[in-house]
Amino acid sequence: MTADTTAARGTTGTAVRIMLASLFGLLAAVLMPLVVPALLPAASAHDTLTSSNPAAGESLEQAPEALELTYSDEVLNLSPAVRLTTSAGEEIFTGTPAV
């Protein structure tokens, strides 16, 4: 083997490494926007109802004197409204609750 052959092989090896690194970088750049959002927790902009009194789905013979709703976080007093309906969907009460 001569010095020219060894130098040529070194150059070819370097070119292959550069090409593989470029391919890996391109693959990472394409996949990153797809993979990262899947790893992040879901964002929730709204609080959820954790309990109510009377309980959700409970049937009453007469309308309750009070309705208590408990949410997962503090509720903002931004024009709240409550609407009670019968099981047939007939509205029996609409009011502004105290927060």
Short mmCIF file of C-alpha atoms in Angstrom, two decimals:
data_model
loop_
_atom_site.label_atom_id
_atom_site.label_comp_id
_atom_site.label_asym_id
_atom_site.label_seq_id
_atom_site.Cartn_x
_atom_site.Cartn_y
_atom_site.Cartn_z
CA MET A 1 0.00 0.00 0.00
CA THR A 2 1.31 3.41 -0.86
CA ALA A 3 0.93 6.73 0.94
CA ASP A 4 -1.42 7.97 -1.81
CA THR A 5 -3.84 5.07 -1.24
CA THR A 6 -3.85 5.58 2.54
CA ALA A 7 -4.50 9.32 2.14
CA ALA A 8 -7.36 8.63 -0.30
CA ARG A 9 -8.97 6.20 2.13
CA GLY A 10 -8.73 8.76 4.94
CA THR A 11 -10.41 11.38 2.77
CA THR A 12 -13.20 8.96 1.79
CA GLY A 13 -13.77 8.00 5.44
CA THR A 14 -14.02 11.67 6.42
CA ALA A 15 -16.50 12.34 3.63
CA VAL A 16 -18.66 9.41 4.75
CA ARG A 17 -18.59 10.62 8.36
CA ILE A 18 -19.58 14.14 7.28
CA MET A 19 -22.40 12.77 5.12
CA LEU A 20 -23.70 10.55 7.96
CA ALA A 21 -23.54 13.44 10.44
CA SER A 22 -25.43 15.68 8.00
CA LEU A 23 -28.05 12.99 7.44
CA PHE A 24 -28.45 12.50 11.20
CA GLY A 25 -28.79 16.28 11.70
CA LEU A 26 -31.40 16.53 8.96
CA LEU A 27 -33.34 13.60 10.41
CA ALA A 28 -33.24 15.17 13.89
CA ALA A 29 -34.42 18.54 12.52
CA VAL A 30 -37.37 16.89 10.77
CA LEU A 31 -38.41 14.64 13.68
CA MET A 32 -37.88 17.11 16.55
CA PRO A 33 -41.05 19.19 15.91
CA LEU A 34 -43.06 15.97 15.78
CA VAL A 35 -41.62 14.27 18.87
CA VAL A 36 -41.22 17.13 21.37
CA PRO A 37 -44.92 18.14 21.56
CA ALA A 38 -45.89 14.52 22.20
CA LEU A 39 -43.60 14.47 25.26
CA LEU A 40 -45.00 17.66 26.82
CA PRO A 41 -47.95 17.52 29.24
CA ALA A 42 -51.31 18.72 27.95
CA ALA A 43 -52.22 22.28 28.83
CA SER A 44 -55.61 22.97 30.31
CA ALA A 45 -56.96 26.50 30.24
CA HIS A 46 -60.15 25.78 32.17
CA ASP A 47 -60.84 24.53 35.66
CA THR A 48 -62.95 21.43 36.07
CA LEU A 49 -65.95 20.75 38.27
CA THR A 50 -64.77 18.43 41.05
CA SER A 51 -68.03 18.04 43.00
CA SER A 52 -71.55 19.40 43.41
CA ASN A 53 -74.31 19.37 46.00
CA PRO A 54 -76.77 17.99 44.97
CA ALA A 55 -74.58 15.52 43.10
CA ALA A 56 -74.47 15.45 39.30
CA GLY A 57 -77.28 13.32 37.90
CA GLU A 58 -79.14 13.21 41.21
CA SER A 59 -82.96 13.31 40.90
CA LEU A 60 -84.87 15.46 43.39
CA GLU A 61 -88.58 15.65 44.12
CA GLN A 62 -88.37 19.44 44.46
CA ALA A 63 -85.83 22.11 43.56
CA PRO A 64 -83.00 22.48 46.08
CA GLU A 65 -82.70 25.64 48.17
CA ALA A 66 -79.04 25.95 47.23
CA LEU A 67 -76.68 24.53 44.63
CA GLU A 68 -73.01 24.21 45.57
CA LEU A 69 -70.38 23.71 42.85
CA THR A 70 -66.73 23.01 43.69
CA TYR A 71 -64.06 23.56 41.03
CA SER A 72 -60.44 22.45 40.74
CA ASP A 73 -59.20 26.04 41.27
CA GLU A 74 -60.46 29.45 42.30
CA VAL A 75 -63.25 30.62 39.99
CA LEU A 76 -63.11 34.14 38.58
CA ASN A 77 -66.22 36.26 39.01
CA LEU A 78 -66.63 37.09 35.31
CA SER A 79 -70.37 37.19 34.59
CA PRO A 80 -71.17 33.72 35.99
CA ALA A 81 -74.54 32.11 35.22
CA VAL A 82 -76.32 28.94 36.33
CA ARG A 83 -79.15 27.17 34.51
CA LEU A 84 -81.07 24.24 35.98
CA THR A 85 -83.12 21.95 33.75
CA THR A 86 -85.40 18.97 34.16
CA SER A 87 -84.42 15.57 32.79
CA ALA A 88 -86.49 16.48 29.71
CA GLY A 89 -84.34 19.60 29.17
CA GLU A 90 -87.01 22.06 30.36
CA GLU A 91 -85.43 25.06 32.07
CA ILE A 92 -86.61 25.52 35.67
CA PHE A 93 -84.15 28.11 36.98
CA THR A 94 -81.70 30.66 35.65
CA GLY A 95 -79.74 32.88 37.97
CA THR A 96 -76.52 34.63 38.83
CA PRO A 97 -74.57 32.67 41.44
CA ALA A 98 -72.49 34.03 44.31
CA VAL A 99 -68.83 33.21 43.72
#
